[in-house]
Amino acid sequence: MLAAGCCVLLGCASLDPHAYDPAAQRRQRDDAVGDCARLFAGIDRQIDAEGTRDAQSPRVPGFPHLRVDRVLARLATAATVASSDGPAAQWYQALAQLDAADRAIELANTAGTTTATVEALAACRQTLSLADQEQLAKLQAVAEVPDDYSTTLRALGLYPLTRYLFAAGIEHWRQETLASFAAQAVGPTSGAQRVRYVPEPLPESLPAIRDLPRLGLSSVGGPALAELVVRHAPRLEIETAGDADRPGALVWQPHGGGERLEVASAAPVLYVRSGHAQMAGRWLLQLSYTAWFSERPPARAPDLLAGRFDGLLWRVTLAEDGSPLIYDTIHPCGCYHLFFPGERLSARARPAGIDEGLFAPQTLPAPTANERVVLRLAAGTHYLQQVVVEAAAAAAGVRLSLRDDDELRSLPLPGGGRHSVFAADGLLPGSERLERFFFWPMGVRSAGQMRQWGRHATAFVGRRHFDDPELLDRYFERLP
């Protein structure tokens, strides 16, 4: 339908929406539009040459001055009114703002960037926006986020057959997880010391939240956002057998004449990110919190799951009144996806076929404003063992700073300059796991390796992305 609309606008008879490249045609023009298209192309070449491309939100094919994420891709179908202040204009502006923000991060990490370059790109983005006015249908068709699964790997790995073996392994892990949660409900089973971590009463920095009221997204900001970030930040109770069990800030440190990424456990941090989910046609605010650890130490030799860096990502989806509706969690590899629904949701019937589906080892009634969630984590593996709710007043513990997760995309280097902790492909270098040599038939590239927001494939059997705004609607329905 969108491709057909594109042909109507462009006067073509038959057109593959992904084959037509406006940027390539514009670079041939001898006017301001051509100058701007060439400027963006040149900057992109420089960014790629220095390896500072940011993988969080991909550039839109044919529109290098625009970027998209899965929320904006979902909103494309709502951007149908092409007036100067209607939904289409607001959606387009959001794509442009996303590129401006992400490109600013890339340029901050790229040597030789000047203020004049940033200003020229901003002016050119405005010039190109005027040229894009007749391209709405084409833009809607190509504003997509590429799938994080490799169909090629699945074909080579005989996925239709091998998925049954992996599904059996996943079911075994689920049974072990249920047993662990049941044991914790009776009482801690380990003699390891448990260290408590409590978020600071005020965040050091706040995540950006989009405000697109015409498209259904409305944000909170300032003190109201700070109150939500603190109120829903989880407390941690971690079995601690060594330094690998102490959460910290990711920092670049001098190492052998260069730099090396480390976890500074002397500065415990929860990194905070905002997002949105769509349930029953309504957009809901999400807050995500990530704790990082220096490693997952080997439990045996060899240990396919061990390696440098580990973490836990905890997300809360809020109802319209700011109370928790559901929680879910993964590790930064995209692994171990667990759901913790509240009493206002009901699980949908599981569809037929081989698919991981949802796994909810525990339900969790929504904490009141005077209660807080506590996550109990195991030593070494950092597996979530249980979620409990306690009074907000019970606040003794090591203090956790709350920082914007986007800081990790541009951290200062000890010798000057800046660099992301993630590579241009969205993976965290140095966090590779041996499991990648065994799990590749499921189509997840470098399975077990830590990765950037937006790059979390969370199912080996089936397809699922953590940042998919329709994910929760796929598994749950809201009760009246």
Short mmCIF file of C-alpha atoms in Angstrom, two decimals:
data_model
loop_
_atom_site.label_atom_id
_atom_site.label_comp_id
_atom_site.label_asym_id
_atom_site.label_seq_id
_atom_site.Cartn_x
_atom_site.Cartn_y
_atom_site.Cartn_z
CA MET A 1 0.00 0.00 0.00
CA LEU A 2 2.78 2.42 0.94
CA ALA A 3 4.83 1.42 -2.09
CA ALA A 4 1.81 2.09 -4.30
CA GLY A 5 1.39 5.51 -2.71
CA CYS A 6 5.02 6.21 -3.39
CA CYS A 7 4.53 5.42 -7.09
CA VAL A 8 1.57 7.78 -7.25
CA LEU A 9 3.66 10.58 -5.81
CA LEU A 10 6.66 9.89 -8.02
CA GLY A 11 4.77 9.08 -11.21
CA CYS A 12 6.30 5.59 -11.65
CA ALA A 13 4.61 2.47 -12.88
CA SER A 14 6.42 -0.18 -10.83
CA LEU A 15 8.88 0.43 -8.03
CA ASP A 16 10.57 -1.54 -5.28
CA PRO A 17 10.37 0.82 -2.27
CA HIS A 18 13.90 -0.19 -1.18
CA ALA A 19 15.48 0.16 -4.64
CA TYR A 20 14.91 3.89 -5.19
CA ASP A 21 17.61 5.97 -3.48
CA PRO A 22 16.76 9.69 -3.18
CA ALA A 23 20.16 10.44 -1.64
CA ALA A 24 22.06 9.06 -4.64
CA GLN A 25 19.98 11.16 -7.04
CA ARG A 26 20.34 14.26 -4.90
CA ARG A 27 24.13 13.98 -4.82
CA GLN A 28 24.07 14.51 -8.60
CA ARG A 29 22.25 17.84 -8.32
CA ASP A 30 24.06 21.13 -8.73
CA ASP A 31 22.16 23.14 -6.14
CA ALA A 32 21.78 23.51 -2.36
CA VAL A 33 20.06 20.14 -2.08
CA GLY A 34 22.97 18.49 -3.89
CA ASP A 35 25.51 20.28 -1.69
CA CYS A 36 23.72 19.06 1.43
CA ALA A 37 23.43 15.49 0.17
CA ARG A 38 27.16 15.45 -0.53
CA LEU A 39 27.92 16.95 2.89
CA PHE A 40 26.02 14.18 4.70
CA ALA A 41 27.68 11.54 2.51
CA GLY A 42 31.13 12.94 3.29
CA ILE A 43 30.48 13.09 7.03
CA ASP A 44 29.14 9.54 6.97
CA ARG A 45 32.33 8.35 5.23
CA GLN A 46 34.45 10.08 7.88
CA ILE A 47 32.42 8.56 10.71
CA ASP A 48 32.66 5.08 9.18
CA ALA A 49 36.39 5.46 8.52
CA GLU A 50 37.01 6.23 12.20
CA GLY A 51 34.64 3.51 13.41
CA THR A 52 32.43 5.91 15.36
CA ARG A 53 29.09 5.02 13.81
CA ASP A 54 26.43 4.51 16.48
CA ALA A 55 24.19 1.47 16.01
CA GLN A 56 21.34 2.41 18.34
CA SER A 57 19.06 3.98 15.73
CA PRO A 58 19.82 3.19 12.06
CA ARG A 59 19.84 5.80 9.35
CA VAL A 60 16.86 5.63 7.02
CA PRO A 61 17.89 4.18 3.63
CA GLY A 62 17.96 6.96 1.06
CA PHE A 63 17.52 9.61 3.79
CA PRO A 64 20.87 9.83 5.65
CA HIS A 65 19.71 12.95 7.51
CA LEU A 66 16.96 10.93 9.24
CA ARG A 67 17.06 7.99 11.69
CA VAL A 68 14.48 5.59 12.99
CA ASP A 69 13.93 3.28 15.93
CA ARG A 70 11.22 0.71 16.47
CA VAL A 71 8.84 3.14 18.15
CA LEU A 72 9.07 5.64 15.27
CA ALA A 73 8.75 2.80 12.75
CA ARG A 74 5.54 1.74 14.49
CA LEU A 75 4.28 5.33 14.40
CA ALA A 76 4.81 5.64 10.64
CA THR A 77 1.32 4.34 9.91
CA ALA A 78 -0.18 7.11 12.07
CA ALA A 79 1.66 9.83 10.14
CA THR A 80 -0.94 10.23 7.42
CA VAL A 81 -1.89 13.89 7.51
CA ALA A 82 0.69 15.84 5.56
CA SER A 83 -0.09 19.30 6.92
CA SER A 84 2.56 21.64 8.27
CA ASP A 85 1.67 20.84 11.88
CA GLY A 86 -0.10 17.49 11.59
CA PRO A 87 0.98 13.96 12.58
CA ALA A 88 3.13 13.49 9.47
CA ALA A 89 5.11 16.67 10.19
CA GLN A 90 5.59 15.71 13.82
CA TRP A 91 6.69 12.20 12.87
CA TYR A 92 9.14 13.55 10.30
CA GLN A 93 10.54 16.03 12.80
CA ALA A 94 11.09 13.19 15.26
CA LEU A 95 13.16 11.33 12.64
CA ALA A 96 15.23 14.46 12.04
CA GLN A 97 15.72 15.11 15.75
CA LEU A 98 16.83 11.53 16.26
CA ASP A 99 19.49 11.94 13.59
CA ALA A 100 20.62 15.24 15.07
CA ALA A 101 21.00 13.71 18.53
CA ASP A 102 22.70 10.50 17.35
CA ARG A 103 24.96 12.31 14.90
CA ALA A 104 26.04 14.71 17.66
CA ILE A 105 27.22 11.64 19.62
CA GLU A 106 29.06 10.28 16.58
CA LEU A 107 30.71 13.62 15.88
CA ALA A 108 31.75 14.01 19.51
CA ASN A 109 33.58 10.70 19.15
CA THR A 110 35.13 11.66 15.78
CA ALA A 111 38.38 13.59 15.53
CA GLY A 112 38.38 16.91 13.72
CA THR A 113 34.73 17.78 14.23
CA THR A 114 34.09 21.52 14.44
CA THR A 115 31.17 23.64 15.51
CA ALA A 116 30.90 24.84 11.91
CA THR A 117 30.37 21.24 10.76
CA VAL A 118 27.55 20.71 13.26
CA GLU A 119 25.90 23.98 12.24
CA ALA A 120 26.22 23.16 8.53
CA LEU A 121 24.59 19.78 9.06
CA ALA A 122 21.72 21.40 10.97
CA ALA A 123 21.12 23.88 8.16
CA CYS A 124 21.30 21.12 5.56
CA ARG A 125 18.84 18.98 7.48
CA GLN A 126 16.37 21.85 7.11
CA THR A 127 17.13 22.18 3.39
CA LEU A 128 16.63 18.47 2.83
CA SER A 129 13.39 18.50 4.80
CA LEU A 130 11.89 20.81 2.20
CA ALA A 131 12.97 18.40 -0.54
CA ASP A 132 11.39 15.52 1.40
CA GLN A 133 7.89 17.00 1.40
CA GLU A 134 6.88 14.94 -1.65
CA GLN A 135 8.53 11.79 -0.32
CA LEU A 136 6.26 10.87 2.60
CA ALA A 137 5.00 7.57 1.16
CA LYS A 138 8.52 6.49 0.22
CA LEU A 139 9.83 7.49 3.65
CA GLN A 140 7.09 5.56 5.43
CA ALA A 141 7.95 2.47 3.39
CA VAL A 142 11.67 2.46 4.23
CA ALA A 143 11.61 3.82 7.82
CA GLU A 144 12.18 0.41 9.34
CA VAL A 145 14.67 -1.09 11.79
CA PRO A 146 16.49 -4.10 10.34
CA ASP A 147 15.83 -7.40 12.06
CA ASP A 148 18.60 -8.46 14.46
CA TYR A 149 18.32 -12.07 13.35
CA SER A 150 20.36 -13.47 10.47
CA THR A 151 18.25 -15.49 8.07
CA THR A 152 21.48 -16.66 6.43
CA LEU A 153 22.80 -18.13 9.67
CA ARG A 154 19.49 -19.84 10.32
CA ALA A 155 19.50 -21.35 6.86
CA LEU A 156 23.08 -22.60 7.21
CA GLY A 157 22.28 -23.94 10.70
CA LEU A 158 19.19 -25.83 9.49
CA TYR A 159 17.04 -23.81 11.87
CA PRO A 160 13.75 -25.64 11.12
CA LEU A 161 15.36 -28.80 12.55
CA THR A 162 17.91 -27.56 15.11
CA ARG A 163 15.41 -25.25 16.83
CA TYR A 164 13.84 -28.29 18.49
CA LEU A 165 17.12 -29.06 20.25
CA PHE A 166 17.48 -25.47 21.41
CA ALA A 167 13.84 -25.35 22.52
CA ALA A 168 14.54 -28.33 24.78
CA GLY A 169 17.54 -26.54 26.27
CA ILE A 170 15.47 -23.42 26.89
CA GLU A 171 12.80 -25.45 28.66
CA HIS A 172 15.49 -26.99 30.89
CA TRP A 173 16.74 -23.51 31.83
CA ARG A 174 13.19 -22.43 32.62
CA GLN A 175 12.67 -25.34 34.97
CA GLU A 176 15.93 -24.51 36.76
CA THR A 177 14.83 -20.87 37.05
CA LEU A 178 11.46 -21.84 38.52
CA ALA A 179 13.24 -24.04 41.07
CA SER A 180 15.57 -21.19 42.00
CA PHE A 181 12.67 -18.77 42.51
CA ALA A 182 10.81 -21.35 44.60
CA ALA A 183 13.87 -21.97 46.78
CA GLN A 184 14.37 -18.25 47.38
CA ALA A 185 10.72 -17.91 48.38
CA VAL A 186 11.42 -20.37 51.21
CA GLY A 187 14.68 -18.68 52.22
CA PRO A 188 18.18 -17.89 50.85
CA THR A 189 19.98 -21.12 49.93
CA SER A 190 23.50 -19.72 49.67
CA GLY A 191 25.84 -18.78 52.47
CA ALA A 192 27.41 -16.02 50.34
CA GLN A 193 27.35 -12.52 51.74
CA ARG A 194 24.50 -10.42 50.38
CA VAL A 195 25.24 -6.76 49.70
CA ARG A 196 22.35 -4.31 49.33
CA TYR A 197 22.41 -1.36 46.93
CA VAL A 198 19.91 1.50 47.18
CA PRO A 199 19.37 4.19 44.48
CA GLU A 200 20.16 7.78 45.34
CA PRO A 201 17.17 10.01 46.17
CA LEU A 202 17.87 12.17 43.10
CA PRO A 203 19.20 11.14 39.66
CA GLU A 204 22.48 12.59 38.43
CA SER A 205 21.01 12.90 34.93
CA LEU A 206 17.67 12.16 33.34
CA PRO A 207 16.94 10.21 30.15
CA ALA A 208 15.32 12.03 27.26
CA ILE A 209 11.63 11.29 26.74
CA ARG A 210 9.91 12.01 23.44
CA ASP A 211 6.85 14.22 23.37
CA LEU A 212 4.70 13.49 20.30
CA PRO A 213 1.14 14.19 21.43
CA ARG A 214 -0.37 14.04 17.94
CA LEU A 215 1.02 10.52 17.58
CA GLY A 216 -0.05 9.35 21.03
CA LEU A 217 3.24 9.85 22.90
CA SER A 218 3.17 12.40 25.66
CA SER A 219 6.03 12.83 28.06
CA VAL A 220 6.74 13.95 31.56
CA GLY A 221 9.77 16.01 32.45
CA GLY A 222 11.67 17.82 35.15
CA PRO A 223 10.69 17.03 38.74
CA ALA A 224 7.87 14.69 37.69
CA LEU A 225 10.26 12.56 35.64
CA ALA A 226 12.88 12.58 38.40
CA GLU A 227 10.25 11.38 40.87
CA LEU A 228 9.27 8.49 38.57
CA VAL A 229 12.90 7.51 37.93
CA VAL A 230 13.66 7.34 41.66
CA ARG A 231 10.36 5.75 42.65
CA HIS A 232 10.71 2.86 40.21
CA ALA A 233 14.48 2.34 40.43
CA PRO A 234 15.06 -1.17 41.80
CA ARG A 235 17.10 -1.92 44.86
CA LEU A 236 19.66 -4.69 44.45
CA GLU A 237 20.50 -7.47 46.86
CA ILE A 238 23.47 -9.33 45.41
CA GLU A 239 25.21 -12.47 46.57
CA THR A 240 28.81 -11.28 46.62
CA ALA A 241 31.64 -13.76 46.22
CA GLY A 242 34.13 -11.28 44.76
CA ASP A 243 34.64 -8.07 42.79
CA ALA A 244 32.76 -9.52 39.81
CA ASP A 245 29.56 -9.19 41.86
CA ARG A 246 29.92 -5.47 42.54
CA PRO A 247 28.06 -3.20 40.06
CA GLY A 248 29.88 -0.15 38.79
CA ALA A 249 30.29 2.59 36.21
CA LEU A 250 31.77 1.84 32.79
CA VAL A 251 34.92 3.93 32.31
CA TRP A 252 37.86 4.08 29.93
CA GLN A 253 41.15 3.50 31.77
CA PRO A 254 44.80 3.75 30.56
CA HIS A 255 46.12 0.36 29.50
CA GLY A 256 49.34 -0.54 27.70
CA GLY A 257 49.72 2.75 25.88
CA GLY A 258 46.04 2.84 24.97
CA GLU A 259 42.69 2.54 26.68
CA ARG A 260 40.73 -0.34 28.13
CA LEU A 261 37.11 -0.38 29.23
CA GLU A 262 36.64 -1.25 32.89
CA VAL A 263 33.84 -1.40 35.45
CA ALA A 264 34.61 0.96 38.34
CA SER A 265 32.86 -0.81 41.22
CA ALA A 266 33.91 1.98 43.59
CA ALA A 267 31.21 4.06 41.86
CA PRO A 268 28.05 1.88 41.78
CA VAL A 269 25.65 3.04 39.06
CA LEU A 270 22.26 2.24 37.58
CA TYR A 271 22.00 3.54 34.01
CA VAL A 272 18.49 4.75 33.18
CA ARG A 273 16.67 4.84 29.83
CA SER A 274 13.13 5.78 28.82
CA GLY A 275 10.98 4.22 26.14
CA HIS A 276 7.41 3.48 25.14
CA ALA A 277 5.22 0.42 24.69
CA GLN A 278 1.83 0.16 23.01
CA MET A 279 -0.90 -1.86 24.67
CA ALA A 280 -4.53 -1.94 23.54
CA GLY A 281 -3.81 0.99 21.22
CA ARG A 282 -2.45 3.23 24.01
CA TRP A 283 1.15 4.33 24.46
CA LEU A 284 2.71 3.75 27.88
CA LEU A 285 5.94 5.07 29.38
CA GLN A 286 8.74 2.61 30.14
CA LEU A 287 11.81 3.10 32.34
CA SER A 288 14.79 0.77 32.05
CA TYR A 289 17.64 0.39 34.54
CA THR A 290 20.94 -1.38 33.82
CA ALA A 291 23.59 -2.55 36.29
CA TRP A 292 27.00 -3.53 34.87
CA PHE A 293 29.50 -6.02 36.30
CA SER A 294 33.15 -6.57 35.34
CA GLU A 295 32.69 -10.19 34.34
CA ARG A 296 30.82 -13.42 34.61
CA PRO A 297 33.57 -15.61 36.10
CA PRO A 298 33.84 -19.23 34.92
CA ALA A 299 32.08 -21.77 37.09
CA ARG A 300 34.02 -24.59 35.45
CA ALA A 301 36.52 -25.14 32.64
CA PRO A 302 35.49 -24.55 29.98
CA ASP A 303 32.47 -22.34 30.74
CA LEU A 304 30.72 -21.34 27.52
CA LEU A 305 28.81 -18.52 29.26
CA ALA A 306 31.74 -16.88 31.10
CA GLY A 307 33.60 -13.78 29.96
CA ARG A 308 34.33 -10.12 30.53
CA PHE A 309 31.41 -7.85 31.34
CA ASP A 310 27.96 -8.86 32.47
CA GLY A 311 24.87 -7.05 33.64
CA LEU A 312 21.18 -6.96 34.34
CA LEU A 313 18.60 -4.79 32.59
CA TRP A 314 15.34 -4.23 34.50
CA ARG A 315 12.36 -2.49 32.88
CA VAL A 316 9.09 -1.21 34.26
CA THR A 317 6.09 -0.35 32.08
CA LEU A 318 3.89 2.26 33.73
CA ALA A 319 0.14 2.64 33.61
CA GLU A 320 -1.32 6.04 32.85
CA ASP A 321 -1.31 6.97 36.54
CA GLY A 322 2.42 6.24 36.90
CA SER A 323 1.98 2.95 38.76
CA PRO A 324 3.75 -0.24 37.57
CA LEU A 325 1.79 -2.38 35.14
CA ILE A 326 4.43 -5.01 34.35
CA TYR A 327 8.15 -5.59 34.74
CA ASP A 328 10.51 -7.53 32.49
CA THR A 329 14.24 -8.13 32.45
CA ILE A 330 17.15 -9.37 30.32
CA HIS A 331 20.91 -9.44 30.59
CA PRO A 332 22.67 -6.99 28.21
CA CYS A 333 23.33 -9.90 25.84
CA GLY A 334 19.57 -10.09 25.27
CA CYS A 335 19.54 -13.40 27.16
CA TYR A 336 17.28 -14.66 29.96
CA HIS A 337 14.14 -12.68 29.18
CA LEU A 338 11.75 -12.86 32.14
CA PHE A 339 8.34 -11.21 32.64
CA PHE A 340 6.74 -10.18 35.94
CA PRO A 341 3.13 -9.20 35.27
CA GLY A 342 0.93 -7.40 37.78
CA GLU A 343 -2.65 -8.13 38.68
CA ARG A 344 -4.04 -5.82 35.96
CA LEU A 345 -2.80 -8.04 33.11
CA SER A 346 -3.78 -11.44 31.79
CA ALA A 347 -1.53 -13.62 29.64
CA ARG A 348 -2.81 -14.29 26.14
CA ALA A 349 -3.16 -17.86 24.92
CA ARG A 350 0.12 -19.14 23.57
CA PRO A 351 0.01 -19.43 19.77
CA ALA A 352 0.61 -22.78 18.15
CA GLY A 353 4.07 -23.61 16.88
CA ILE A 354 7.66 -23.65 18.13
CA ASP A 355 8.34 -20.29 19.75
CA GLU A 356 9.84 -19.36 23.10
CA GLY A 357 6.79 -17.33 24.09
CA LEU A 358 6.63 -15.57 27.42
CA PHE A 359 8.20 -16.89 30.60
CA ALA A 360 6.88 -15.42 33.86
CA PRO A 361 8.48 -17.12 36.88
CA GLN A 362 6.71 -14.83 39.34
CA THR A 363 3.80 -12.39 39.44
CA LEU A 364 4.33 -9.10 41.21
CA PRO A 365 1.51 -6.93 42.55
CA ALA A 366 2.15 -3.27 41.87
CA PRO A 367 4.10 -1.67 44.75
CA THR A 368 2.45 1.34 46.33
CA ALA A 369 4.06 4.78 46.32
CA ASN A 370 5.60 3.91 49.70
CA GLU A 371 7.10 0.60 48.57
CA ARG A 372 10.10 -0.35 46.46
CA VAL A 373 11.12 -3.37 44.38
CA VAL A 374 14.18 -5.40 45.45
CA LEU A 375 16.02 -7.66 42.99
CA ARG A 376 17.90 -10.61 44.45
CA LEU A 377 20.82 -11.66 42.24
CA ALA A 378 23.04 -14.73 42.36
CA ALA A 379 26.82 -14.52 42.68
CA GLY A 380 28.83 -15.02 39.49
CA THR A 381 25.97 -15.57 37.05
CA HIS A 382 24.01 -12.51 38.22
CA TYR A 383 20.85 -14.46 37.51
CA LEU A 384 17.72 -12.96 38.99
CA GLN A 385 16.59 -15.28 41.82
CA GLN A 386 13.57 -13.46 43.21
CA VAL A 387 11.77 -10.12 43.22
CA VAL A 388 10.39 -8.80 46.51
CA VAL A 389 8.69 -5.61 47.63
CA GLU A 390 9.70 -3.74 50.77
CA ALA A 391 8.83 -0.47 52.50
CA ALA A 392 10.54 2.55 51.01
CA ALA A 393 11.83 3.48 54.46
CA ALA A 394 14.05 0.35 54.54
CA ALA A 395 16.84 2.17 52.72
CA ALA A 396 20.07 0.95 54.30
CA GLY A 397 22.72 -0.08 51.77
CA VAL A 398 25.42 1.08 49.37
CA ARG A 399 24.25 4.06 47.34
CA LEU A 400 23.60 3.64 43.62
CA SER A 401 23.92 6.68 41.37
CA LEU A 402 21.27 7.06 38.66
CA ARG A 403 22.65 8.20 35.31
CA ASP A 404 21.38 8.56 31.77
CA ASP A 405 22.16 5.37 29.81
CA ASP A 406 23.10 7.45 26.75
CA GLU A 407 26.29 8.53 28.55
CA LEU A 408 27.77 5.17 27.54
CA ARG A 409 27.63 6.19 23.89
CA SER A 410 30.30 8.87 24.40
CA LEU A 411 32.65 8.50 27.37
CA PRO A 412 35.86 10.52 27.87
CA LEU A 413 39.14 8.82 27.06
CA PRO A 414 42.04 9.22 29.50
CA GLY A 415 44.29 10.74 26.83
CA GLY A 416 41.65 13.11 25.47
CA GLY A 417 38.77 12.65 23.09
CA ARG A 418 35.71 10.48 23.53
CA HIS A 419 34.50 7.05 22.50
CA SER A 420 31.43 4.85 22.84
CA VAL A 421 31.68 1.65 24.86
CA PHE A 422 29.98 -0.06 21.90
CA ALA A 423 31.41 -0.82 18.49
CA ALA A 424 29.84 0.31 15.22
CA ASP A 425 27.90 -2.97 15.06
CA GLY A 426 26.31 -2.34 18.47
CA LEU A 427 28.30 -5.05 20.27
CA LEU A 428 30.48 -4.49 23.35
CA PRO A 429 34.05 -5.43 22.37
CA GLY A 430 35.76 -7.84 24.72
CA SER A 431 32.51 -9.40 25.98
CA GLU A 432 32.44 -12.30 23.51
CA ARG A 433 31.35 -15.70 24.81
CA LEU A 434 32.31 -19.20 23.63
CA GLU A 435 28.60 -19.95 23.28
CA ARG A 436 28.61 -18.02 20.01
CA PHE A 437 30.25 -21.00 18.32
CA PHE A 438 27.33 -23.22 19.30
CA PHE A 439 24.28 -20.92 19.19
CA TRP A 440 24.78 -19.36 15.75
CA PRO A 441 22.21 -21.68 14.05
CA MET A 442 19.51 -19.67 15.87
CA GLY A 443 20.48 -16.61 13.84
CA VAL A 444 21.72 -14.42 16.72
CA ARG A 445 25.09 -12.99 15.82
CA SER A 446 27.71 -13.51 18.53
CA ALA A 447 25.24 -14.96 21.02
CA GLY A 448 26.07 -14.08 24.60
CA GLN A 449 27.98 -10.90 23.77
CA MET A 450 26.82 -7.71 25.49
CA ARG A 451 25.15 -5.24 23.16
CA GLN A 452 23.71 -1.76 22.81
CA TRP A 453 20.11 -0.71 23.32
CA GLY A 454 18.08 -1.45 20.20
CA ARG A 455 20.18 -4.50 19.35
CA HIS A 456 18.72 -6.98 21.83
CA ALA A 457 17.27 -10.07 20.17
CA THR A 458 15.80 -11.93 23.15
CA ALA A 459 14.63 -15.29 21.76
CA PHE A 460 16.65 -18.08 20.23
CA VAL A 461 13.54 -19.89 18.99
CA GLY A 462 11.27 -17.45 17.20
CA ARG A 463 11.97 -13.73 16.79
CA ARG A 464 11.68 -11.13 19.52
CA HIS A 465 13.30 -7.76 20.20
CA PHE A 466 13.41 -6.12 23.61
CA ASP A 467 12.68 -2.64 22.21
CA ASP A 468 9.68 -3.77 20.14
CA PRO A 469 6.87 -1.45 21.28
CA GLU A 470 4.28 -4.16 20.54
CA LEU A 471 6.08 -6.84 22.55
CA LEU A 472 3.90 -6.67 25.67
CA ASP A 473 0.68 -6.45 23.65
CA ARG A 474 1.75 -9.66 21.96
CA TYR A 475 1.78 -11.58 25.23
CA PHE A 476 -0.67 -9.78 27.56
CA GLU A 477 -4.02 -8.05 27.61
CA ARG A 478 -5.18 -5.49 30.13
CA LEU A 479 -8.07 -6.41 32.35
CA PRO A 480 -11.04 -4.04 32.70
#
